[in-house]
Amino acid sequence: MEHRTFGRTGHSSSVLVYGAASLWDCDQDVATESLDAALHAGINHFDTAASYGVSEARMGPWLPGVRDHIFLATKTTERAYDEAWAEINRSLELLGTDHVDLLQVHAVCDMAELDKVFADGCLKAFERARDEGMTRFLGITGHTEAAPSVHAEALRRFDFDAVLCPLNLQLWRDPVFRPGYEDLATLITERNVGLRTIKAVARRPYGDGEDRYTCWYKPFDQQRYATAAISWVLNGHPEVTGIATAGETTLLHQAVAAEALRMSVDEAEEILSEVDDYSTIFV
């Protein structure tokens, strides 16, 4: 699997990042099998969050044998100092480790939420965690078409080491998303900030009564389209270190195959143009 340097962290990260939202409500056997499969496929970057159901608790029993060989990231949605500090400590306890590599302010999707991050004290808890060796790096994440613009502003206010935001062909064609993403890409390049993206394989929102995966959006679940969607991001955006796999354990093998079978950006766009229900999931 291809590796790219994750910004100033210096970590040589697999271009697929294990999205541990897939462990939301699974049992330990399923979680261990999925995590082992990711490791066997060459994934060395694992991303979870306090808000991902039982994800941290399921990763905890698996981590001792691999902790020194992977890059581990988690997140908190808490904005006040005391609540953020408590959740950081709870995450470490559930993960069974004394530190993560990256701690992220999670779900910062608009300017009002960004203002809360800076007003309510969570960043002080993050800096304390870094000072006390509980994390090495600090980051910010978010969804929606506006997320890249919000994250660019966040970088102007604070020296984050990493950003995680959505990117796919449908969003790239959005007149709100693209200028914000291009501004963010310029900033992360200038400042050597690590950039990972999410929702590469997001196809559309679910329909009423439709069978659902663990992920909250309808993903591309045919190999042809998954390969095109992942190829479009990885081959068309060298500023991206890696993309998070879908929040569904049964789709991990498709992402691994897609990374190996990558096609040109032009071919990927042609294939994705066949999909007549390809639409934003941020509704």
PDB file of C-alpha atoms in Angstrom:
ATOM      1  CA  MET A   1       0.000   0.000   0.000  1.00  0.00           C
ATOM      2  CA  GLU A   2       1.219   3.489  -0.812  1.00  0.00           C
ATOM      3  CA  HIS A   3       2.432   5.656   2.086  1.00  0.00           C
ATOM      4  CA  ARG A   4       2.552   9.451   2.300  1.00  0.00           C
ATOM      5  CA  THR A   5       4.155  11.682   4.913  1.00  0.00           C
ATOM      6  CA  PHE A   6       1.506  13.031   7.267  1.00  0.00           C
ATOM      7  CA  GLY A   7       2.579  16.669   7.345  1.00  0.00           C
ATOM      8  CA  ARG A   8       4.828  17.855  10.148  1.00  0.00           C
ATOM      9  CA  THR A   9       4.130  14.718  12.183  1.00  0.00           C
ATOM     10  CA  GLY A  10       6.642  12.996   9.926  1.00  0.00           C
ATOM     11  CA  HIS A  11       4.649   9.761  10.063  1.00  0.00           C
ATOM     12  CA  SER A  12       4.726   7.632   6.914  1.00  0.00           C
ATOM     13  CA  SER A  13       1.003   6.908   6.792  1.00  0.00           C
ATOM     14  CA  SER A  14      -0.836   4.391   4.669  1.00  0.00           C
ATOM     15  CA  VAL A  15      -3.080   6.193   2.185  1.00  0.00           C
ATOM     16  CA  LEU A  16      -6.011   4.287   3.655  1.00  0.00           C
ATOM     17  CA  VAL A  17      -6.805   5.348   7.218  1.00  0.00           C
ATOM     18  CA  TYR A  18      -8.900   2.892   9.213  1.00  0.00           C
ATOM     19  CA  GLY A  19     -12.166   4.673  10.015  1.00  0.00           C
ATOM     20  CA  ALA A  20     -13.087   3.165  13.383  1.00  0.00           C
ATOM     21  CA  ALA A  21     -16.636   4.493  13.226  1.00  0.00           C
ATOM     22  CA  SER A  22     -17.148   1.092  11.598  1.00  0.00           C
ATOM     23  CA  LEU A  23     -16.879  -0.418  15.095  1.00  0.00           C
ATOM     24  CA  TRP A  24     -19.845   1.626  16.328  1.00  0.00           C
ATOM     25  CA  ASP A  25     -21.948  -1.200  17.737  1.00  0.00           C
ATOM     26  CA  CYS A  26     -20.132  -4.415  16.821  1.00  0.00           C
ATOM     27  CA  ASP A  27     -18.982  -7.168  19.177  1.00  0.00           C
ATOM     28  CA  GLN A  28     -15.340  -7.775  20.081  1.00  0.00           C
ATOM     29  CA  ASP A  29     -14.799 -10.654  17.660  1.00  0.00           C
ATOM     30  CA  VAL A  30     -15.995  -8.623  14.672  1.00  0.00           C
ATOM     31  CA  ALA A  31     -13.907  -5.636  15.773  1.00  0.00           C
ATOM     32  CA  THR A  32     -10.740  -7.692  16.218  1.00  0.00           C
ATOM     33  CA  GLU A  33     -11.199  -9.433  12.864  1.00  0.00           C
ATOM     34  CA  SER A  34     -11.684  -6.083  11.095  1.00  0.00           C
ATOM     35  CA  LEU A  35      -8.729  -4.412  12.805  1.00  0.00           C
ATOM     36  CA  ASP A  36      -6.499  -7.392  12.036  1.00  0.00           C
ATOM     37  CA  ALA A  37      -7.604  -7.325   8.396  1.00  0.00           C
ATOM     38  CA  ALA A  38      -6.719  -3.642   8.149  1.00  0.00           C
ATOM     39  CA  LEU A  39      -3.294  -4.219   9.654  1.00  0.00           C
ATOM     40  CA  HIS A  40      -2.672  -7.202   7.354  1.00  0.00           C
ATOM     41  CA  ALA A  41      -3.627  -5.054   4.350  1.00  0.00           C
ATOM     42  CA  GLY A  42      -0.930  -2.539   5.262  1.00  0.00           C
ATOM     43  CA  ILE A  43      -2.987   0.102   7.070  1.00  0.00           C
ATOM     44  CA  ASN A  44      -0.929   1.722   9.830  1.00  0.00           C
ATOM     45  CA  HIS A  45      -3.104   4.750  10.668  1.00  0.00           C
ATOM     46  CA  PHE A  46      -6.228   4.235  12.812  1.00  0.00           C
ATOM     47  CA  ASP A  47      -8.765   6.966  13.598  1.00  0.00           C
ATOM     48  CA  THR A  48     -11.520   6.730  16.211  1.00  0.00           C
ATOM     49  CA  ALA A  49     -13.531   9.107  18.432  1.00  0.00           C
ATOM     50  CA  ALA A  50     -15.187   9.225  21.819  1.00  0.00           C
ATOM     51  CA  SER A  51     -18.520   9.632  20.034  1.00  0.00           C
ATOM     52  CA  TYR A  52     -18.147   6.499  17.867  1.00  0.00           C
ATOM     53  CA  GLY A  53     -20.305   4.198  19.955  1.00  0.00           C
ATOM     54  CA  VAL A  54     -18.235   1.347  21.432  1.00  0.00           C
ATOM     55  CA  SER A  55     -15.314   1.908  19.040  1.00  0.00           C
ATOM     56  CA  GLU A  56     -12.703   2.913  21.629  1.00  0.00           C
ATOM     57  CA  ALA A  57     -13.755   0.088  23.947  1.00  0.00           C
ATOM     58  CA  ARG A  58     -13.434  -2.448  21.099  1.00  0.00           C
ATOM     59  CA  MET A  59     -10.023  -1.137  20.083  1.00  0.00           C
ATOM     60  CA  GLY A  60      -8.694  -1.295  23.641  1.00  0.00           C
ATOM     61  CA  PRO A  61      -8.174  -5.089  23.862  1.00  0.00           C
ATOM     62  CA  TRP A  62      -6.574  -5.144  20.392  1.00  0.00           C
ATOM     63  CA  LEU A  63      -4.101  -2.308  20.832  1.00  0.00           C
ATOM     64  CA  PRO A  64      -1.439  -3.694  23.235  1.00  0.00           C
ATOM     65  CA  GLY A  65       0.244  -5.857  20.619  1.00  0.00           C
ATOM     66  CA  VAL A  66       0.309  -3.176  17.923  1.00  0.00           C
ATOM     67  CA  ARG A  67       0.402   0.167  19.733  1.00  0.00           C
ATOM     68  CA  ASP A  68       4.040   0.891  18.903  1.00  0.00           C
ATOM     69  CA  HIS A  69       3.511   0.084  15.223  1.00  0.00           C
ATOM     70  CA  ILE A  70       0.533   2.295  14.362  1.00  0.00           C
ATOM     71  CA  PHE A  71      -0.476   5.941  14.321  1.00  0.00           C
ATOM     72  CA  LEU A  72      -3.497   6.311  16.630  1.00  0.00           C
ATOM     73  CA  ALA A  73      -5.929   9.225  16.581  1.00  0.00           C
ATOM     74  CA  THR A  74      -9.081  10.008  18.542  1.00  0.00           C
ATOM     75  CA  LYS A  75     -11.457  12.952  18.925  1.00  0.00           C
ATOM     76  CA  THR A  76     -13.758  14.779  21.319  1.00  0.00           C
ATOM     77  CA  THR A  77     -16.865  16.841  20.641  1.00  0.00           C
ATOM     78  CA  GLU A  78     -16.746  18.507  24.053  1.00  0.00           C
ATOM     79  CA  ARG A  79     -16.128  22.258  23.974  1.00  0.00           C
ATOM     80  CA  ALA A  80     -15.765  23.203  27.654  1.00  0.00           C
ATOM     81  CA  TYR A  81     -12.442  22.623  29.423  1.00  0.00           C
ATOM     82  CA  ASP A  82     -13.605  20.265  32.182  1.00  0.00           C
ATOM     83  CA  GLU A  83     -15.748  18.126  29.882  1.00  0.00           C
ATOM     84  CA  ALA A  84     -13.050  17.922  27.217  1.00  0.00           C
ATOM     85  CA  TRP A  85     -10.390  16.998  29.768  1.00  0.00           C
ATOM     86  CA  ALA A  86     -12.619  14.285  31.223  1.00  0.00           C
ATOM     87  CA  GLU A  87     -13.373  12.845  27.790  1.00  0.00           C
ATOM     88  CA  ILE A  88      -9.699  12.808  26.777  1.00  0.00           C
ATOM     89  CA  ASN A  89      -8.902  10.806  29.904  1.00  0.00           C
ATOM     90  CA  ARG A  90     -11.839   8.478  29.329  1.00  0.00           C
ATOM     91  CA  SER A  91     -10.667   7.816  25.758  1.00  0.00           C
ATOM     92  CA  LEU A  92      -7.199   6.855  26.933  1.00  0.00           C
ATOM     93  CA  GLU A  93      -8.695   4.555  29.557  1.00  0.00           C
ATOM     94  CA  LEU A  94     -10.950   2.814  27.027  1.00  0.00           C
ATOM     95  CA  LEU A  95      -8.126   2.505  24.511  1.00  0.00           C
ATOM     96  CA  GLY A  96      -5.846   1.098  27.198  1.00  0.00           C
ATOM     97  CA  THR A  97      -2.968   3.415  26.365  1.00  0.00           C
ATOM     98  CA  ASP A  98      -1.262   6.361  28.019  1.00  0.00           C
ATOM     99  CA  HIS A  99      -1.166   8.419  24.826  1.00  0.00           C
ATOM    100  CA  VAL A 100      -2.552   8.851  21.342  1.00  0.00           C
ATOM    101  CA  ASP A 101      -0.560  10.272  18.459  1.00  0.00           C
ATOM    102  CA  LEU A 102      -3.251  12.759  17.431  1.00  0.00           C
ATOM    103  CA  LEU A 103      -6.043  14.347  19.458  1.00  0.00           C
ATOM    104  CA  GLN A 104      -8.699  16.171  17.456  1.00  0.00           C
ATOM    105  CA  VAL A 105     -11.426  18.730  18.092  1.00  0.00           C
ATOM    106  CA  HIS A 106     -14.294  16.900  16.432  1.00  0.00           C
ATOM    107  CA  ALA A 107     -17.260  18.009  14.300  1.00  0.00           C
ATOM    108  CA  VAL A 108     -16.359  21.668  13.779  1.00  0.00           C
ATOM    109  CA  CYS A 109     -18.592  22.292  10.782  1.00  0.00           C
ATOM    110  CA  ASP A 110     -19.468  25.994  10.833  1.00  0.00           C
ATOM    111  CA  MET A 111     -18.099  29.298  12.109  1.00  0.00           C
ATOM    112  CA  ALA A 112     -20.410  29.366  15.123  1.00  0.00           C
ATOM    113  CA  GLU A 113     -19.011  26.015  16.267  1.00  0.00           C
ATOM    114  CA  LEU A 114     -15.462  27.203  15.617  1.00  0.00           C
ATOM    115  CA  ASP A 115     -16.103  30.238  17.822  1.00  0.00           C
ATOM    116  CA  LYS A 116     -17.232  27.884  20.619  1.00  0.00           C
ATOM    117  CA  VAL A 117     -13.980  25.931  20.320  1.00  0.00           C
ATOM    118  CA  PHE A 118     -12.007  29.090  21.009  1.00  0.00           C
ATOM    119  CA  ALA A 119     -14.393  30.549  23.580  1.00  0.00           C
ATOM    120  CA  ASP A 120     -15.268  27.563  25.760  1.00  0.00           C
ATOM    121  CA  GLY A 121     -11.861  26.224  26.778  1.00  0.00           C
ATOM    122  CA  CYS A 122     -11.443  22.858  25.080  1.00  0.00           C
ATOM    123  CA  LEU A 123      -8.209  23.953  23.395  1.00  0.00           C
ATOM    124  CA  LYS A 124      -6.667  24.563  26.809  1.00  0.00           C
ATOM    125  CA  ALA A 125      -7.462  20.938  27.658  1.00  0.00           C
ATOM    126  CA  PHE A 126      -5.879  19.851  24.379  1.00  0.00           C
ATOM    127  CA  GLU A 127      -2.722  21.840  25.070  1.00  0.00           C
ATOM    128  CA  ARG A 128      -2.526  20.379  28.564  1.00  0.00           C
ATOM    129  CA  ALA A 129      -2.846  16.875  27.125  1.00  0.00           C
ATOM    130  CA  ARG A 130      -0.001  17.600  24.719  1.00  0.00           C
ATOM    131  CA  ASP A 131       2.152  19.129  27.470  1.00  0.00           C
ATOM    132  CA  GLU A 132       1.600  16.085  29.680  1.00  0.00           C
ATOM    133  CA  GLY A 133       2.475  13.582  26.938  1.00  0.00           C
ATOM    134  CA  MET A 134      -1.067  12.299  26.412  1.00  0.00           C
ATOM    135  CA  THR A 135      -0.877  13.239  22.726  1.00  0.00           C
ATOM    136  CA  ARG A 136       1.857  14.343  20.368  1.00  0.00           C
ATOM    137  CA  PHE A 137      -0.222  16.339  17.911  1.00  0.00           C
ATOM    138  CA  LEU A 138      -3.473  18.340  17.775  1.00  0.00           C
ATOM    139  CA  GLY A 139      -6.006  18.456  14.973  1.00  0.00           C
ATOM    140  CA  ILE A 140      -9.468  19.550  13.894  1.00  0.00           C
ATOM    141  CA  THR A 141     -12.223  17.721  11.995  1.00  0.00           C
ATOM    142  CA  GLY A 142     -15.610  18.449  10.477  1.00  0.00           C
ATOM    143  CA  HIS A 143     -18.275  17.670   7.894  1.00  0.00           C
ATOM    144  CA  THR A 144     -20.439  19.724   5.488  1.00  0.00           C
ATOM    145  CA  GLU A 145     -19.640  21.715   2.372  1.00  0.00           C
ATOM    146  CA  ALA A 146     -18.430  24.574   4.579  1.00  0.00           C
ATOM    147  CA  ALA A 147     -15.923  22.503   6.576  1.00  0.00           C
ATOM    148  CA  PRO A 148     -12.813  23.371   4.519  1.00  0.00           C
ATOM    149  CA  SER A 149     -13.495  27.105   4.881  1.00  0.00           C
ATOM    150  CA  VAL A 150     -14.037  26.661   8.611  1.00  0.00           C
ATOM    151  CA  HIS A 151     -10.828  24.664   8.952  1.00  0.00           C
ATOM    152  CA  ALA A 152      -8.834  27.241   6.987  1.00  0.00           C
ATOM    153  CA  GLU A 153     -10.025  29.864   9.465  1.00  0.00           C
ATOM    154  CA  ALA A 154      -9.142  27.517  12.329  1.00  0.00           C
ATOM    155  CA  LEU A 155      -5.559  27.294  11.033  1.00  0.00           C
ATOM    156  CA  ARG A 156      -5.365  31.082  10.974  1.00  0.00           C
ATOM    157  CA  ARG A 157      -6.361  31.151  14.651  1.00  0.00           C
ATOM    158  CA  PHE A 158      -4.380  28.177  15.982  1.00  0.00           C
ATOM    159  CA  ASP A 159      -1.414  26.115  14.802  1.00  0.00           C
ATOM    160  CA  PHE A 160      -3.143  22.752  14.365  1.00  0.00           C
ATOM    161  CA  ASP A 161      -0.971  19.883  13.156  1.00  0.00           C
ATOM    162  CA  ALA A 162      -3.698  18.109  11.214  1.00  0.00           C
ATOM    163  CA  VAL A 163      -7.048  18.592   9.495  1.00  0.00           C
ATOM    164  CA  LEU A 164      -9.709  16.050   8.536  1.00  0.00           C
ATOM    165  CA  CYS A 165     -12.483  17.160   6.167  1.00  0.00           C
ATOM    166  CA  PRO A 166     -14.698  15.671   3.447  1.00  0.00           C
ATOM    167  CA  LEU A 167     -13.640  15.392  -0.197  1.00  0.00           C
ATOM    168  CA  ASN A 168     -15.180  13.608  -3.155  1.00  0.00           C
ATOM    169  CA  LEU A 169     -16.032  14.397  -6.777  1.00  0.00           C
ATOM    170  CA  GLN A 170     -19.588  15.493  -5.975  1.00  0.00           C
ATOM    171  CA  LEU A 171     -18.321  17.999  -3.406  1.00  0.00           C
ATOM    172  CA  TRP A 172     -15.576  19.198  -5.757  1.00  0.00           C
ATOM    173  CA  ARG A 173     -18.274  20.290  -8.178  1.00  0.00           C
ATOM    174  CA  ASP A 174     -20.046  22.275  -5.437  1.00  0.00           C
ATOM    175  CA  PRO A 175     -19.535  26.067  -5.773  1.00  0.00           C
ATOM    176  CA  VAL A 176     -19.462  26.495  -1.983  1.00  0.00           C
ATOM    177  CA  PHE A 177     -17.078  23.638  -1.268  1.00  0.00           C
ATOM    178  CA  ARG A 178     -14.362  23.988  -3.907  1.00  0.00           C
ATOM    179  CA  PRO A 179     -13.089  27.523  -3.183  1.00  0.00           C
ATOM    180  CA  GLY A 180     -12.923  26.727   0.532  1.00  0.00           C
ATOM    181  CA  TYR A 181     -11.076  23.496  -0.113  1.00  0.00           C
ATOM    182  CA  GLU A 182      -8.566  25.189  -2.419  1.00  0.00           C
ATOM    183  CA  ASP A 183      -7.898  27.837   0.247  1.00  0.00           C
ATOM    184  CA  LEU A 184      -7.400  25.092   2.834  1.00  0.00           C
ATOM    185  CA  ALA A 185      -5.080  23.126   0.527  1.00  0.00           C
ATOM    186  CA  THR A 186      -2.893  26.203   0.066  1.00  0.00           C
ATOM    187  CA  LEU A 187      -2.657  26.738   3.820  1.00  0.00           C
ATOM    188  CA  ILE A 188      -1.868  23.148   4.694  1.00  0.00           C
ATOM    189  CA  THR A 189       0.858  23.062   2.055  1.00  0.00           C
ATOM    190  CA  GLU A 190       2.431  26.305   3.270  1.00  0.00           C
ATOM    191  CA  ARG A 191       2.349  25.203   6.909  1.00  0.00           C
ATOM    192  CA  ASN A 192       3.088  21.487   6.421  1.00  0.00           C
ATOM    193  CA  VAL A 193      -0.178  20.512   8.105  1.00  0.00           C
ATOM    194  CA  GLY A 194      -1.327  16.912   7.673  1.00  0.00           C
ATOM    195  CA  LEU A 195      -4.539  16.527   5.662  1.00  0.00           C
ATOM    196  CA  ARG A 196      -6.800  13.474   5.667  1.00  0.00           C
ATOM    197  CA  THR A 197     -10.214  13.329   4.036  1.00  0.00           C
ATOM    198  CA  ILE A 198     -13.470  11.506   4.646  1.00  0.00           C
ATOM    199  CA  LYS A 199     -16.538  10.490   2.645  1.00  0.00           C
ATOM    200  CA  ALA A 200     -14.655   9.470  -0.506  1.00  0.00           C
ATOM    201  CA  VAL A 201     -17.196   6.696  -1.143  1.00  0.00           C
ATOM    202  CA  ALA A 202     -20.323   8.586  -0.025  1.00  0.00           C
ATOM    203  CA  ARG A 203     -22.946   8.195  -2.730  1.00  0.00           C
ATOM    204  CA  ARG A 204     -26.102   9.860  -1.365  1.00  0.00           C
ATOM    205  CA  PRO A 205     -28.395  10.007   1.679  1.00  0.00           C
ATOM    206  CA  TYR A 206     -30.424   6.890   2.459  1.00  0.00           C
ATOM    207  CA  GLY A 207     -33.941   6.590   1.136  1.00  0.00           C
ATOM    208  CA  ASP A 208     -36.930   5.858   3.354  1.00  0.00           C
ATOM    209  CA  GLY A 209     -37.043   2.202   4.356  1.00  0.00           C
ATOM    210  CA  GLU A 210     -33.764   1.414   2.619  1.00  0.00           C
ATOM    211  CA  ASP A 211     -31.406  -1.216   4.055  1.00  0.00           C
ATOM    212  CA  ARG A 212     -28.566   0.562   5.815  1.00  0.00           C
ATOM    213  CA  TYR A 213     -24.930   0.016   6.640  1.00  0.00           C
ATOM    214  CA  THR A 214     -23.393   1.251   9.888  1.00  0.00           C
ATOM    215  CA  CYS A 215     -22.285   4.431   8.094  1.00  0.00           C
ATOM    216  CA  TRP A 216     -24.939   7.152   8.142  1.00  0.00           C
ATOM    217  CA  TYR A 217     -24.890   7.708   4.363  1.00  0.00           C
ATOM    218  CA  LYS A 218     -25.427   5.395   1.389  1.00  0.00           C
ATOM    219  CA  PRO A 219     -21.910   4.383   0.256  1.00  0.00           C
ATOM    220  CA  PHE A 220     -20.693   3.112  -3.074  1.00  0.00           C
ATOM    221  CA  ASP A 221     -20.768  -0.626  -2.373  1.00  0.00           C
ATOM    222  CA  GLN A 222     -19.881  -1.964  -5.834  1.00  0.00           C
ATOM    223  CA  GLN A 223     -16.171  -2.356  -6.502  1.00  0.00           C
ATOM    224  CA  ARG A 224     -16.256  -0.436  -9.798  1.00  0.00           C
ATOM    225  CA  TYR A 225     -17.602   2.708  -8.183  1.00  0.00           C
ATOM    226  CA  ALA A 226     -15.642   2.375  -4.942  1.00  0.00           C
ATOM    227  CA  THR A 227     -12.433   2.096  -6.961  1.00  0.00           C
ATOM    228  CA  ALA A 228     -13.348   5.148  -9.022  1.00  0.00           C
ATOM    229  CA  ALA A 229     -14.237   7.219  -5.954  1.00  0.00           C
ATOM    230  CA  ILE A 230     -11.059   6.324  -4.058  1.00  0.00           C
ATOM    231  CA  SER A 231      -8.902   6.739  -7.170  1.00  0.00           C
ATOM    232  CA  TRP A 232     -10.309  10.205  -7.780  1.00  0.00           C
ATOM    233  CA  VAL A 233      -9.188  11.421  -4.349  1.00  0.00           C
ATOM    234  CA  LEU A 234      -5.829   9.678  -4.092  1.00  0.00           C
ATOM    235  CA  ASN A 235      -4.661  10.192  -7.677  1.00  0.00           C
ATOM    236  CA  GLY A 236      -6.078  13.684  -8.089  1.00  0.00           C
ATOM    237  CA  HIS A 237      -5.107  15.231  -4.749  1.00  0.00           C
ATOM    238  CA  PRO A 238      -1.482  14.705  -3.740  1.00  0.00           C
ATOM    239  CA  GLU A 239      -1.969  17.137  -0.842  1.00  0.00           C
ATOM    240  CA  VAL A 240      -4.093  14.464   0.863  1.00  0.00           C
ATOM    241  CA  THR A 241      -2.119  12.049   3.042  1.00  0.00           C
ATOM    242  CA  GLY A 242      -4.920   9.512   3.254  1.00  0.00           C
ATOM    243  CA  ILE A 243      -8.633   8.848   3.219  1.00  0.00           C
ATOM    244  CA  ALA A 244     -10.666   7.282   5.993  1.00  0.00           C
ATOM    245  CA  THR A 245     -12.354   4.022   5.111  1.00  0.00           C
ATOM    246  CA  ALA A 246     -16.149   3.890   5.299  1.00  0.00           C
ATOM    247  CA  GLY A 247     -17.789   3.370   8.672  1.00  0.00           C
ATOM    248  CA  GLU A 248     -18.763  -0.196   7.838  1.00  0.00           C
ATOM    249  CA  THR A 249     -16.609  -3.271   8.500  1.00  0.00           C
ATOM    250  CA  THR A 250     -17.962  -5.247   5.528  1.00  0.00           C
ATOM    251  CA  LEU A 251     -16.737  -2.602   3.066  1.00  0.00           C
ATOM    252  CA  LEU A 252     -13.110  -2.572   4.225  1.00  0.00           C
ATOM    253  CA  HIS A 253     -12.044  -5.157   1.631  1.00  0.00           C
ATOM    254  CA  GLN A 254     -13.442  -2.974  -1.156  1.00  0.00           C
ATOM    255  CA  ALA A 255     -11.370   0.009  -0.036  1.00  0.00           C
ATOM    256  CA  VAL A 256      -8.227  -2.129   0.119  1.00  0.00           C
ATOM    257  CA  ALA A 257      -8.907  -3.503  -3.363  1.00  0.00           C
ATOM    258  CA  ALA A 258      -9.661  -0.010  -4.684  1.00  0.00           C
ATOM    259  CA  GLU A 259      -6.335   1.326  -3.427  1.00  0.00           C
ATOM    260  CA  ALA A 260      -4.525  -1.476  -5.264  1.00  0.00           C
ATOM    261  CA  LEU A 261      -6.585  -1.178  -8.464  1.00  0.00           C
ATOM    262  CA  ARG A 262      -6.414   2.589  -8.838  1.00  0.00           C
ATOM    263  CA  MET A 263      -7.314   4.167 -12.159  1.00  0.00           C
ATOM    264  CA  SER A 264      -6.645   7.568 -13.703  1.00  0.00           C
ATOM    265  CA  VAL A 265      -8.584  10.611 -12.560  1.00  0.00           C
ATOM    266  CA  ASP A 266     -10.199  10.955 -15.995  1.00  0.00           C
ATOM    267  CA  GLU A 267     -11.392   7.350 -15.959  1.00  0.00           C
ATOM    268  CA  ALA A 268     -12.659   7.740 -12.393  1.00  0.00           C
ATOM    269  CA  GLU A 269     -14.668  10.837 -13.345  1.00  0.00           C
ATOM    270  CA  GLU A 270     -16.123   9.058 -16.364  1.00  0.00           C
ATOM    271  CA  ILE A 271     -17.272   6.114 -14.257  1.00  0.00           C
ATOM    272  CA  LEU A 272     -18.716   8.284 -11.477  1.00  0.00           C
ATOM    273  CA  SER A 273     -20.595  10.299 -14.103  1.00  0.00           C
ATOM    274  CA  GLU A 274     -22.647   7.152 -14.769  1.00  0.00           C
ATOM    275  CA  VAL A 275     -24.202   7.447 -11.305  1.00  0.00           C
ATOM    276  CA  ASP A 276     -27.409   9.432 -11.659  1.00  0.00           C
ATOM    277  CA  ASP A 277     -28.140   9.583  -7.924  1.00  0.00           C
ATOM    278  CA  TYR A 278     -24.682  10.823  -6.864  1.00  0.00           C
ATOM    279  CA  SER A 279     -25.544  13.691  -4.518  1.00  0.00           C
ATOM    280  CA  THR A 280     -24.540  15.511  -1.340  1.00  0.00           C
ATOM    281  CA  ILE A 281     -25.007  13.683   1.952  1.00  0.00           C
ATOM    282  CA  PHE A 282     -24.979  16.946   3.896  1.00  0.00           C
ATOM    283  CA  VAL A 283     -28.699  17.686   3.989  1.00  0.00           C
TER     284      VAL A 283
END
